[in-house]
Coordinates of C-alpha atoms in Angstrom, one line a residue:
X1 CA -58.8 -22.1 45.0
X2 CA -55.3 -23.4 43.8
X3 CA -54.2 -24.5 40.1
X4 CA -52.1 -27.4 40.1
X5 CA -50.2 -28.5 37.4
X6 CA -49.4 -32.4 36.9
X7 CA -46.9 -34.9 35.2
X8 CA -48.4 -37.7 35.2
X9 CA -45.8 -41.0 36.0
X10 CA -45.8 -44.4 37.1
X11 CA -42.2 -44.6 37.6
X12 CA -41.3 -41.8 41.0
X13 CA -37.4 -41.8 41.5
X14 CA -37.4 -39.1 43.5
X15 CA -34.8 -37.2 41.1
X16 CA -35.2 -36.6 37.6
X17 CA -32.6 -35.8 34.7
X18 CA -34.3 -32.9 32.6
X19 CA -36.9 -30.9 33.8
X20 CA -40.6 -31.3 32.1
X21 CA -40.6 -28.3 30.7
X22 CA -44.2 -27.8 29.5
X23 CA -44.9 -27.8 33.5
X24 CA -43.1 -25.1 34.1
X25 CA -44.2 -22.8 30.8
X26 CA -47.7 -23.6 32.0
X27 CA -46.8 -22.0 35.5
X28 CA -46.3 -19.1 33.5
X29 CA -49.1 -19.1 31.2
X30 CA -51.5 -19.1 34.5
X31 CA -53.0 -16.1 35.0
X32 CA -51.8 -13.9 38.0
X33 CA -55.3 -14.0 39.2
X34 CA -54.7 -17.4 40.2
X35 CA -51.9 -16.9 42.1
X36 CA -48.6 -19.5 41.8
X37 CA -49.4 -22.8 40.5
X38 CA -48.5 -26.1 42.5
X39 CA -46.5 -28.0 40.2
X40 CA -46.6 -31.8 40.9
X41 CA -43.8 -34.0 38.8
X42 CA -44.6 -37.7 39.4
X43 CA -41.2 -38.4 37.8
X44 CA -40.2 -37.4 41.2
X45 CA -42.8 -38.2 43.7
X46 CA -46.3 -38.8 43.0
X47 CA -49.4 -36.5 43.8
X48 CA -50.9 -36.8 47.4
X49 CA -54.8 -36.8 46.5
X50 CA -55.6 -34.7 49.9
X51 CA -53.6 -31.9 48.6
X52 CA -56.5 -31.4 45.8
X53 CA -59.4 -29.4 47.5
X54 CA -62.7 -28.7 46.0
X55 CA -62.8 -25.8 43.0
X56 CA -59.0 -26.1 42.7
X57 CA -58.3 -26.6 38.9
X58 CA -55.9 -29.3 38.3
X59 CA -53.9 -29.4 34.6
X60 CA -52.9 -32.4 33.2
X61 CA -50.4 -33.0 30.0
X62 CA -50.3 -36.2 28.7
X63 CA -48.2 -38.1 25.7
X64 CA -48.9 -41.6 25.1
X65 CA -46.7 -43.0 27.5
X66 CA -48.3 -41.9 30.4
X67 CA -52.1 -41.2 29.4
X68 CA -53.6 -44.8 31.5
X69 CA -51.8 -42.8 34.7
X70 CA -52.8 -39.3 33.7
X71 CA -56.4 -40.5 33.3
X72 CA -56.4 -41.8 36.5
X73 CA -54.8 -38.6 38.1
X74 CA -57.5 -37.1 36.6
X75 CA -60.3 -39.0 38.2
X76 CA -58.3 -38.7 41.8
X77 CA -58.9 -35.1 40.8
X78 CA -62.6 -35.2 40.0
X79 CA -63.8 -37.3 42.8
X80 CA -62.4 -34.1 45.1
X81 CA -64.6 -31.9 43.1
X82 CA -61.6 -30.2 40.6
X83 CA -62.1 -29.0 37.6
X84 CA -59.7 -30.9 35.9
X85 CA -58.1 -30.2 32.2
X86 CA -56.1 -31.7 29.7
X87 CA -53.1 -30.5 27.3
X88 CA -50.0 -32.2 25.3
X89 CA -50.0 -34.3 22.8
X90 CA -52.3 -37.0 23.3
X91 CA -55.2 -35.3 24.5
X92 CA -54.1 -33.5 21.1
X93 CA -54.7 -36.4 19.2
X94 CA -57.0 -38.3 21.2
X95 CA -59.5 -35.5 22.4
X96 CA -62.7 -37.9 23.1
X97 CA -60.3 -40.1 25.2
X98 CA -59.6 -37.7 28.1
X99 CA -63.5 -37.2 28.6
X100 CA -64.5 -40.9 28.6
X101 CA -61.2 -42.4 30.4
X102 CA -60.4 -39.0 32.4
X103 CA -63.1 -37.5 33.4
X104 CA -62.1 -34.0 31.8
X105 CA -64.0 -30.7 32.4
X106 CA -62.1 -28.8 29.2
X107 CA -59.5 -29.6 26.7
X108 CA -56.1 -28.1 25.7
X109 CA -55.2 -28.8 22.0
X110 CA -51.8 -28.0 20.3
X111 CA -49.9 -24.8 21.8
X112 CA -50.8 -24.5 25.4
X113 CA -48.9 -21.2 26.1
X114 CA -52.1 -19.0 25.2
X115 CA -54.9 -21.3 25.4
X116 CA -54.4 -22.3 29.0
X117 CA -54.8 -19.1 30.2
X118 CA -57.9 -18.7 28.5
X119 CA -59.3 -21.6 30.1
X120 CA -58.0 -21.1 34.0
X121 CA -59.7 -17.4 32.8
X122 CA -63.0 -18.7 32.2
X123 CA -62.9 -20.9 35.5
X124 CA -62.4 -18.1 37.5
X125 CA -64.8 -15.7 36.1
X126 CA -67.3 -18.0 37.4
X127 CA -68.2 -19.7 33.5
X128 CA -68.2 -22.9 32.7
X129 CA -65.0 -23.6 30.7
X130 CA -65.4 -24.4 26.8
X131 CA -64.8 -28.5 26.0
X132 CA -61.9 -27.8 23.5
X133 CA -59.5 -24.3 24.0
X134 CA -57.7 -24.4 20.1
X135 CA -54.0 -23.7 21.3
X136 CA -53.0 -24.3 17.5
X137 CA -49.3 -23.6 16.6
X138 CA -48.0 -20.1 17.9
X139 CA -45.4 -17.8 16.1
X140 CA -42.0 -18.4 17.8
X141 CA -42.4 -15.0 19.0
X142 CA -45.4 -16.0 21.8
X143 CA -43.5 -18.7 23.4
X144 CA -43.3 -18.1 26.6
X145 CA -39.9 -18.5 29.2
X146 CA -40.5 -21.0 31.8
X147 CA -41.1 -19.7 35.3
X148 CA -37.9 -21.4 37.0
X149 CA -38.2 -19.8 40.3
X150 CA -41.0 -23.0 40.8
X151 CA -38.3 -25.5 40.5
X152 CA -37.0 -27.4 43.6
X153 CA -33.4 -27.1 42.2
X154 CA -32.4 -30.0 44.2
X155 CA -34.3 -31.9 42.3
X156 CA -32.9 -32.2 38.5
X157 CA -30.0 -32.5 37.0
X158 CA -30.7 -30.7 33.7
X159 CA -32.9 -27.7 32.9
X160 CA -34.3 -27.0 29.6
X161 CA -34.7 -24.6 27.3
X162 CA -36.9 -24.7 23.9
X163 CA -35.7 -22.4 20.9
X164 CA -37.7 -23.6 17.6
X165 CA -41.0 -26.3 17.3
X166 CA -41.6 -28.0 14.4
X167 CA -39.8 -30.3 12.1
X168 CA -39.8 -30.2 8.4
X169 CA -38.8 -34.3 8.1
X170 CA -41.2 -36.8 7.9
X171 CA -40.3 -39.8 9.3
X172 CA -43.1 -43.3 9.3
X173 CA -42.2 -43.4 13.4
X174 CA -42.6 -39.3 14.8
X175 CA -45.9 -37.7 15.0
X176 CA -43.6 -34.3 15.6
X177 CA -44.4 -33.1 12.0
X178 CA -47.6 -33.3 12.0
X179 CA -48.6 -32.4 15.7
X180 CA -45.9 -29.4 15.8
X181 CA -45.7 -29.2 11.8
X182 CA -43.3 -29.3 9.6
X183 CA -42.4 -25.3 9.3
X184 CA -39.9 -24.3 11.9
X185 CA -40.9 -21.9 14.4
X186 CA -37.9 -20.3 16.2
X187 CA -37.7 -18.2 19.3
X188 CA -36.4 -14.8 19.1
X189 CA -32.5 -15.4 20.5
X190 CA -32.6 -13.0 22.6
X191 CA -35.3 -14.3 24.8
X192 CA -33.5 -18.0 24.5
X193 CA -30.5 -16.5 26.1
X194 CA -32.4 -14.5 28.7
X195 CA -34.3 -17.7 30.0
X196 CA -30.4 -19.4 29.8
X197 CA -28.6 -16.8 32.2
X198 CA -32.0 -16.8 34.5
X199 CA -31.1 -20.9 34.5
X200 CA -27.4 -20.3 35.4
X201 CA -28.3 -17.6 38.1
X202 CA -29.5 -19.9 40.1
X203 CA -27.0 -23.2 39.7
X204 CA -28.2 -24.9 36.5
X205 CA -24.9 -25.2 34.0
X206 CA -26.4 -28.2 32.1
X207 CA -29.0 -27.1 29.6
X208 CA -31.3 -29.5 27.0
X209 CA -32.4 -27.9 23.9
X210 CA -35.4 -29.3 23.9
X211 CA -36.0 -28.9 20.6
X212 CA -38.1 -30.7 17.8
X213 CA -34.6 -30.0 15.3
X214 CA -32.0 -28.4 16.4
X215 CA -30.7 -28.1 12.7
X216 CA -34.2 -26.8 11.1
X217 CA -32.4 -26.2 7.5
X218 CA -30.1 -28.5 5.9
X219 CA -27.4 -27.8 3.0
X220 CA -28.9 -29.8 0.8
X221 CA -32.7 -27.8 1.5
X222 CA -30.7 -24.5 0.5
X223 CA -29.1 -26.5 -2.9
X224 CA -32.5 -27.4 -3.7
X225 CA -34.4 -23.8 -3.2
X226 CA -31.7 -22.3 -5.1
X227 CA -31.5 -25.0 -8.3
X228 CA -35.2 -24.5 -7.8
X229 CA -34.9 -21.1 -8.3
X230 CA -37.5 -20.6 -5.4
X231 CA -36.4 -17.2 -4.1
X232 CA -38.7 -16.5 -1.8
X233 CA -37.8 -20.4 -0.1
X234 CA -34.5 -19.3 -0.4
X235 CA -34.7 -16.4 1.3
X236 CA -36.7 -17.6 4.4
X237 CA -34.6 -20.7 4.7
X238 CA -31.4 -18.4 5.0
X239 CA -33.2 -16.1 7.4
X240 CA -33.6 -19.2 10.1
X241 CA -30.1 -20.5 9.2
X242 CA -29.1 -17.2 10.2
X243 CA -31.0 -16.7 13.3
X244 CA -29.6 -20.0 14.5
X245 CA -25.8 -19.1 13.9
X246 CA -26.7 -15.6 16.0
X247 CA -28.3 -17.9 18.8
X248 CA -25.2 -20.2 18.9
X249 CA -22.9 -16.8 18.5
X250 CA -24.6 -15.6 22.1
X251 CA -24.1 -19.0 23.8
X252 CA -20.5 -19.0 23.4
X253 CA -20.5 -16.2 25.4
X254 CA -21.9 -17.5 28.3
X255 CA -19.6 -19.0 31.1
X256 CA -17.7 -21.6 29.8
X257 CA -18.7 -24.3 32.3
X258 CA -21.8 -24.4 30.8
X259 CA -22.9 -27.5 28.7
X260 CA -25.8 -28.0 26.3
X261 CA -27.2 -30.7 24.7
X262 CA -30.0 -30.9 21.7
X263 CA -31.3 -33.2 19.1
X264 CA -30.8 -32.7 15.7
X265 CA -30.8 -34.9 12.3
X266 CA -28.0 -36.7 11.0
X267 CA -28.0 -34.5 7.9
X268 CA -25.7 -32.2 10.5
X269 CA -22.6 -33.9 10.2
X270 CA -22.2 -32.6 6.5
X271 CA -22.5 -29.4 7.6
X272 CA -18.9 -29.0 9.2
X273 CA -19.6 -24.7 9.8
X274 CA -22.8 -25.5 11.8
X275 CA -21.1 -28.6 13.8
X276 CA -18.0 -26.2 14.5
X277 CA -20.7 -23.2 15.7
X278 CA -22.1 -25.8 18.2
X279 CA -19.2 -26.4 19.6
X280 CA -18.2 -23.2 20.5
X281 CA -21.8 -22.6 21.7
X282 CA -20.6 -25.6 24.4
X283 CA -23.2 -27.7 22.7
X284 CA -21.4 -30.9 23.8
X285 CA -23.9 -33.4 22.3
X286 CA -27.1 -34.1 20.5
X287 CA -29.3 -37.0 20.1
X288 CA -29.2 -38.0 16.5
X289 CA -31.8 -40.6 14.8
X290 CA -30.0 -43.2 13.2
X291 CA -32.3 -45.7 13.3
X292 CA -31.4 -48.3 11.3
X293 CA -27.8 -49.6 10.3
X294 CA -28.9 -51.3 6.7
X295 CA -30.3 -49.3 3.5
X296 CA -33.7 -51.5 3.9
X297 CA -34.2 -50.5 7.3
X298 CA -34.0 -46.3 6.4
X299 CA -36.1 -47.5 3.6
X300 CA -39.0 -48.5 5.7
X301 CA -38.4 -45.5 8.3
X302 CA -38.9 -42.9 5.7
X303 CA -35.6 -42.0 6.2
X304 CA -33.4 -42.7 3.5
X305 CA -32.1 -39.5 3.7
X306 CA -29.5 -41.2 6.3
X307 CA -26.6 -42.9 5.4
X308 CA -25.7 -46.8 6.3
X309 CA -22.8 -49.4 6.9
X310 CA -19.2 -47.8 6.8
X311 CA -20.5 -44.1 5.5
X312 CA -22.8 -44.2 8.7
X313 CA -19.6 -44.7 11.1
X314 CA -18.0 -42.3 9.0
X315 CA -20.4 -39.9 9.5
X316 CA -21.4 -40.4 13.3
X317 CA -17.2 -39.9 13.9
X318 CA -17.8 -36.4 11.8
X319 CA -19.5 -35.3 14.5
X320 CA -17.6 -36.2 17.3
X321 CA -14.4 -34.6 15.1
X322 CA -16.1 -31.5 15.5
X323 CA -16.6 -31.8 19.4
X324 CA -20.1 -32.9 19.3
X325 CA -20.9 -36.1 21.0
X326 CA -23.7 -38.3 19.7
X327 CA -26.2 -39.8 21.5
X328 CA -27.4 -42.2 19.1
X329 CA -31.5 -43.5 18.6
X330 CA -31.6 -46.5 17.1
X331 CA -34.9 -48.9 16.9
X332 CA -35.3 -52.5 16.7
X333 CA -38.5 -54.6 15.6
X334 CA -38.5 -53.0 12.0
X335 CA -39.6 -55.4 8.9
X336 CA -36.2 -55.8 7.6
X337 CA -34.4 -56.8 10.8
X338 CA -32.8 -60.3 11.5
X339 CA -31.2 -61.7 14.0
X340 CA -27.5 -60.6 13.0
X341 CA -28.6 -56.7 12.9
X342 CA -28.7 -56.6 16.5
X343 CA -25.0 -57.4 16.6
X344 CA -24.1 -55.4 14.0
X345 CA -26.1 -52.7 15.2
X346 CA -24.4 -52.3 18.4
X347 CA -20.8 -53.2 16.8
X348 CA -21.7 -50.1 14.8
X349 CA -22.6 -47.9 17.8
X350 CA -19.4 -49.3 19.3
X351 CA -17.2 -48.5 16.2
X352 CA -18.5 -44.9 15.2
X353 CA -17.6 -43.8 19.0
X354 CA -21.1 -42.8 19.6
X355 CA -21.0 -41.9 23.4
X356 CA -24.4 -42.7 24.2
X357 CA -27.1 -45.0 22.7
X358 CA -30.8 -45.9 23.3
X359 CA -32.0 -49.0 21.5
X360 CA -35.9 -49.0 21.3
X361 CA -38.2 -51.2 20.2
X362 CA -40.6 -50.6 17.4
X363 CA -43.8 -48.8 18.6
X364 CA -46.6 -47.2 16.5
X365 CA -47.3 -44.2 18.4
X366 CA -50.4 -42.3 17.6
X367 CA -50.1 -39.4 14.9
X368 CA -47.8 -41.4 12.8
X369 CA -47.7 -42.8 9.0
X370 CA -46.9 -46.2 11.3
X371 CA -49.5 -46.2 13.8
X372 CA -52.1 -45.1 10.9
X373 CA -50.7 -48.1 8.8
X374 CA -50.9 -50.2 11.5
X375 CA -54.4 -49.5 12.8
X376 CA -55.9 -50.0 9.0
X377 CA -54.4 -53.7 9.1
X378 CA -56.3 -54.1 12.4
X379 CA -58.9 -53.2 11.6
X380 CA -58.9 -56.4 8.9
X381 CA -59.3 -58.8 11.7
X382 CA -59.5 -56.4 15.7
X383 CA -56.9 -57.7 18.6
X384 CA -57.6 -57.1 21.9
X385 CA -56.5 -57.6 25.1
X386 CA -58.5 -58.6 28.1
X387 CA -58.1 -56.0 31.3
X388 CA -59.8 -56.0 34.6
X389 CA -61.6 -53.0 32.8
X390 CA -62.9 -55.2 29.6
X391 CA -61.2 -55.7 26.7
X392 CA -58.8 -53.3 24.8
X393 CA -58.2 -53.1 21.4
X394 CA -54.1 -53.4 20.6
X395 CA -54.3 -50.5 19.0
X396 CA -55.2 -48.2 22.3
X397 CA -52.2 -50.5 24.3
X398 CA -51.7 -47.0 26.2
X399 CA -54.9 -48.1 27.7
X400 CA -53.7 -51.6 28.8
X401 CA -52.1 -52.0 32.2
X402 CA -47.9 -51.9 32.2
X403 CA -48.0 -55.0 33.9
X404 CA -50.0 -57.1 30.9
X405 CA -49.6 -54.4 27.9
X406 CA -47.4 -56.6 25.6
X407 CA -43.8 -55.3 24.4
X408 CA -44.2 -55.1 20.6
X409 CA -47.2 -54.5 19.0
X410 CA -47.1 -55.2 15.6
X411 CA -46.4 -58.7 14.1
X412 CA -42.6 -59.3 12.7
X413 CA -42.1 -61.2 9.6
X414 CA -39.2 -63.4 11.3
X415 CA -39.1 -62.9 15.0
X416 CA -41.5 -63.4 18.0
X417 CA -41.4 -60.4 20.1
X418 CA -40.0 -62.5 22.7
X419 CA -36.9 -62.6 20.7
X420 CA -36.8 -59.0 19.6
X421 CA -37.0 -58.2 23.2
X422 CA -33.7 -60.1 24.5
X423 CA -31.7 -59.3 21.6
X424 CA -32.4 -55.6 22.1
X425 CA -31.5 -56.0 26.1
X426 CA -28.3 -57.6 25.0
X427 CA -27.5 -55.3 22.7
X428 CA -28.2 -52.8 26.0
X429 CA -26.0 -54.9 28.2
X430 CA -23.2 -55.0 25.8
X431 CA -23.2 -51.1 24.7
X432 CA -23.6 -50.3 28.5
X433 CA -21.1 -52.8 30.1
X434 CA -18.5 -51.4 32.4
X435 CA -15.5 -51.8 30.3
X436 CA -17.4 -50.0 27.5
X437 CA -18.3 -47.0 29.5
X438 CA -14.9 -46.4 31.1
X439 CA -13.8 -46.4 27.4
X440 CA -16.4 -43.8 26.3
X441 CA -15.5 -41.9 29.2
X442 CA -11.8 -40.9 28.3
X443 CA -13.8 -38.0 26.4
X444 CA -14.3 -36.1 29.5
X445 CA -11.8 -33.7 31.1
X446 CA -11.6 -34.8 34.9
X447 CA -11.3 -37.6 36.3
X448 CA -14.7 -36.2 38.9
X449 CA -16.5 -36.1 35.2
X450 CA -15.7 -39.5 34.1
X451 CA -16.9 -40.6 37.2
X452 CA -20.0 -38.5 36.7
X453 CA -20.2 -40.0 32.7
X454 CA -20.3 -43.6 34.7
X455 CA -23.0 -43.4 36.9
X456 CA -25.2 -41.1 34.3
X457 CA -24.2 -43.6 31.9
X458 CA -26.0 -46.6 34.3
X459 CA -28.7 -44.5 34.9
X460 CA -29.8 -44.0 31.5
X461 CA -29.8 -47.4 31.1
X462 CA -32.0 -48.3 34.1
X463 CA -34.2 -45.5 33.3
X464 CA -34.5 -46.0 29.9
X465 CA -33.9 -49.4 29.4
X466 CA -37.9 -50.4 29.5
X467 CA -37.0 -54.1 27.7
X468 CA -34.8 -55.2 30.3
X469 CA -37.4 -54.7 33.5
X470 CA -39.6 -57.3 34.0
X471 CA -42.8 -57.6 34.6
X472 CA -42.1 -59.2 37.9
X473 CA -42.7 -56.5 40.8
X474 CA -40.2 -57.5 43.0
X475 CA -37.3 -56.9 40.3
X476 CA -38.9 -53.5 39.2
X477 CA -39.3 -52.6 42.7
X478 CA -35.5 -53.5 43.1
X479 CA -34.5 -51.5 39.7
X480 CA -36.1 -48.4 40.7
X481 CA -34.1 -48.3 44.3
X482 CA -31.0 -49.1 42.0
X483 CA -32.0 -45.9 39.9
X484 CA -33.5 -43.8 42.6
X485 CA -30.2 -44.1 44.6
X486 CA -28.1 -43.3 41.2
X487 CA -29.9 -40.2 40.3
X488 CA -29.2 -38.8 44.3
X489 CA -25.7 -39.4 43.5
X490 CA -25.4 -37.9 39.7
X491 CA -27.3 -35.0 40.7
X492 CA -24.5 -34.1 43.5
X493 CA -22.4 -34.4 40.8
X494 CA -24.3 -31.8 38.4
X495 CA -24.9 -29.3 40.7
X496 CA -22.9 -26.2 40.5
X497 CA -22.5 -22.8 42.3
X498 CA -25.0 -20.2 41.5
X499 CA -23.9 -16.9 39.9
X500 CA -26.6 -14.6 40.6
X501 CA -24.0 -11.9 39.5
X502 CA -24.3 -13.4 35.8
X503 CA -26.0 -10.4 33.5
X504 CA -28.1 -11.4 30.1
X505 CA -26.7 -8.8 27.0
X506 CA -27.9 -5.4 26.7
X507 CA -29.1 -5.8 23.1
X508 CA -28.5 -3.7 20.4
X509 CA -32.4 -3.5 19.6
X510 CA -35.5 -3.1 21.8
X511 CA -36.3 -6.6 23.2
X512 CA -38.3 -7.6 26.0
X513 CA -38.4 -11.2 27.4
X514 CA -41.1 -13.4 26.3
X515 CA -41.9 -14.2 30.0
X516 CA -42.3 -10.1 30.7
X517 CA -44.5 -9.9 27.2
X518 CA -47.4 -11.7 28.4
X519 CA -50.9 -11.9 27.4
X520 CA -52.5 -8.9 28.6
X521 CA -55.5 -11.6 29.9
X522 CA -52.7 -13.6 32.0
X523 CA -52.2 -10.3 34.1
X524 CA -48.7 -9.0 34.9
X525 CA -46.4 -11.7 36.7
X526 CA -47.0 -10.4 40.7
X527 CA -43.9 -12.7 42.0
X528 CA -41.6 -13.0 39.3
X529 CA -38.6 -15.0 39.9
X530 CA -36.0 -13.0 41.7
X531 CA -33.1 -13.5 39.1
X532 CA -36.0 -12.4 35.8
X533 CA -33.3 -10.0 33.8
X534 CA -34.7 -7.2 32.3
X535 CA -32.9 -6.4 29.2
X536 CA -32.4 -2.8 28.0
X537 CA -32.9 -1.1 25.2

């Protein structure tokens, strides 16, 4: 019997940029019982049905994106007699769905580091797994370290690295608050920076911190507990301010060719002593939600907490002043948009020296005030959309075909989607036109890393860029050899030289890694990865 562990994807390019990290957590929440788990990443190649025998247990995570292909993974699995299980968000939200469209055995909700071993455990005592294993939301404390030494290194271009879940914003278009909640839930440093040296031991010097927030407590969060005269809020928002300045502390002492990159909230670049920590933790960039360039737009994004026209560039420059580059979210399709936002939009990006940019259309995704609003006004007067499986309500458009699901979902006052579409590819074409990226690339230090910044530049576009590839197979068939052969070259160009001399701290205080603290259930690790430091006390 053999546990394989999928990511479900229609889109294989044979290299990927950041490792899926829950894939590799998973491998080290299976119990030792079950021996190493086979870990399939479609992102690079998909599954080869064959390789699933009968009584293996196959794990799949799913978000919304790619539940239609993980459901069907899931009955490949099935039909070879599997049990087959899902986890991650979706299946989270949508638990019914991965029994009727998947064909699902048992279910994984919330946290999966615990409850998966729990449910692998049941399979092989010879039980019949429960329908729903409750991960709920772990302490910081429980989360595991990813078992790297699983990875085909040749095959990203990023690792990653999770040091807190949750996010205490609330935002109309994340579901991250309420599926990972809104109280921050950090990872003891030590074990962060344990996983990080494991990571460089064996070649990986870029690093995501994948994080819900990188910047869990804002100033104005502290002003408020303390005009509040909360004490106890006070107190425990200082104490995970603090832990996050003795995390960034122990990065800056790793090799300096390292580079990390995060996601935090605008709100950051007031906060000058946390944007200078970052950069001498070589936290070179973070994704930053700006959404929306006009006051109406925050307005209807719940997040008018951000700033707009000239104090926006202002601010976005704030960060890069500090030596943090932005990689700036912004999303079209909202209510309050026109035609002329699109151009000032991208004028904006242009003008605050943001160094990346995705530009997304609108999309109610499940677990969202949106997607709730959304499906009440359906519910007035149902659309649906005829499949060769029936008809499917627009509000499950996860369950519709790629090739037929429409690009916008929910009606705009002014625009066709049609419109909204091309406007948000030019506003793609002109952010990510050669001239501009040569520009943006002046902010590396070599000319072998600018022309690294160019070709990563064009593949994030091609990747990422889902409004520009159309529907017609031939050109998506073209755009993913464009992409696939980018992401061989850019991952030559991120690969460095192991250091298996590197050594984690000997810290001051007892501390064991989170991947050596396991479950006693899970069984001790047999084959742990040969570059696992074990810290002393």
């Amino acid at each position: 019997m053999s546990v394989h562990l999928v990511n479900p994807s229609d889109n294989s390019f044979g290299t990927a940029v950041i490792t899926p990290r829950w894939l590799f957590v998973l491998a080290a929440a299976t119990p030792s019982l079950a021996g190493d788990p086979i870990l399939i990443d479609e992102s690079i190649e998909q599954i080869i049905p064959e390789s699933i025998q009968s009584g293996d247990i196959v794990g799949i995570s799913v978000h919304t994106g790619n539940a239609l292909r993980g459901y069907e993974v899931g009955r490949i699995a099935r039909e070879r007699g599997a049990w087959v299980i899902y986890g991650g968000i979706h299946a989270t939200l949508f638990p019914e769905e991965a029994f009727e469209r998947g064909e699902a055995h048992a279910e994984v909700k919330g946290d999966g580091d615990i409850a998966w071993g729990k449910a692998v455990t049941d399979i092989l005592s010879g039980a019949d797994p429960e329908k729903i294993y409750e991960g709920g939301r772990i302490g910081g404390t429980d989360f595991l370290a990813a078992r790297w030494d699983l990875m085909p290194r040749d095959k990203y271009m990023w690792a990653s690295v999770q040091t807190i879940r949750g996010c205490p914003k609330h935002c109309s278009f994340c579901s991250v608050w309420r599926t990972d909640g809104q109280q921050p839930r950090q990872r003891p440093h030590q074990s962060v920076i344990d996983e990080i040296v494991n990571l460089r031991q064996i070649g990986f010097r870029f690093i995501a911190l994948a994080d819900d927030n990188f910047y869990p407590v804002t100033l104005t969060d502290l002003r408020l507990a303390r005009e509040q005269n909360n004490e106890a809020k006070l107190a425990e928002l200082t104490a995970i301010r603090a832990e996050r300045f003795l995390l960034m502390a122990e990065l800056a002492k790793l090799p300096k060719d390292m580079v990390f990159f995060t996601q935090i909230t605008m709100e950051a670049g007031e906060d000058g002593e946390y944007l200078d920590a970052m950069r001498k933790a070589n936290i070179k960039g973070a994704l930053v939600g700006v959404e929306a360039v006009t006051p109406e737009g925050l307005k209807a994004v719940f997040k008018d907490f951000n700033y707009s026209g000239e104090a926006l560039a202002r601010q976005l420059q704030t960060f890069k002043k500090h030596g943090v580059h932005v990689l700036g979210s912004f999303i079209f399709g909202l209510p309050t948009d026109k035609p002329a936002t699109f151009d000032a939009t991208v004028e904006m990006a242009l003008k605050a020296g943001v160094t990346f940019a995705q530009f997304v259309m609108m999309t109610p995704f499940p677990g969202t005030v949106d997607f709730a609003r959304w499906e009440k006004e359906q519910a007035k007067a149902p659309e649906v959309v005829a499949t060769p499986t029936g008809d499917i309500p627009i509000t499950r458009y996860w369950l519709i075909p790629t090739a037929i699901r429409p690009k916008m979902f929910t009606p705009h006052p002014s625009m066709s989607s049609a419109e909204i579409s091309q406007r948000t590819q030019k506003v793609w074409d002109r952010f990510y036109d050669w001239t501009s990226i040569w520009q943006r690339s002046a902010c590396t230090p070599t000319l072998r890393a600018r022309v690294a910044f160019m070709f990563l530049s064009k593949l994030y576009r091609q990747m990422y860029a889902g409004t520009g590839i159309s529907t017609d197979s031939a050109r998506r068939k073209k755009s993913k050899t464009w992409a696939r052969w980018t992401a061989k070259q850019c991952r030559k160009l991120f690969a460095a030289k192991p250091m298996p001399e590197l050594q984690s701290p000997a810290w001051e205080h007892a501390f064991s890694s989170a991947n050596l603290r396991r479950p006693a259930f899970l069984g001790p690790q047999e084959n742990p990865s040969p570059f696992t430091v074990i810290t002393k006390s």
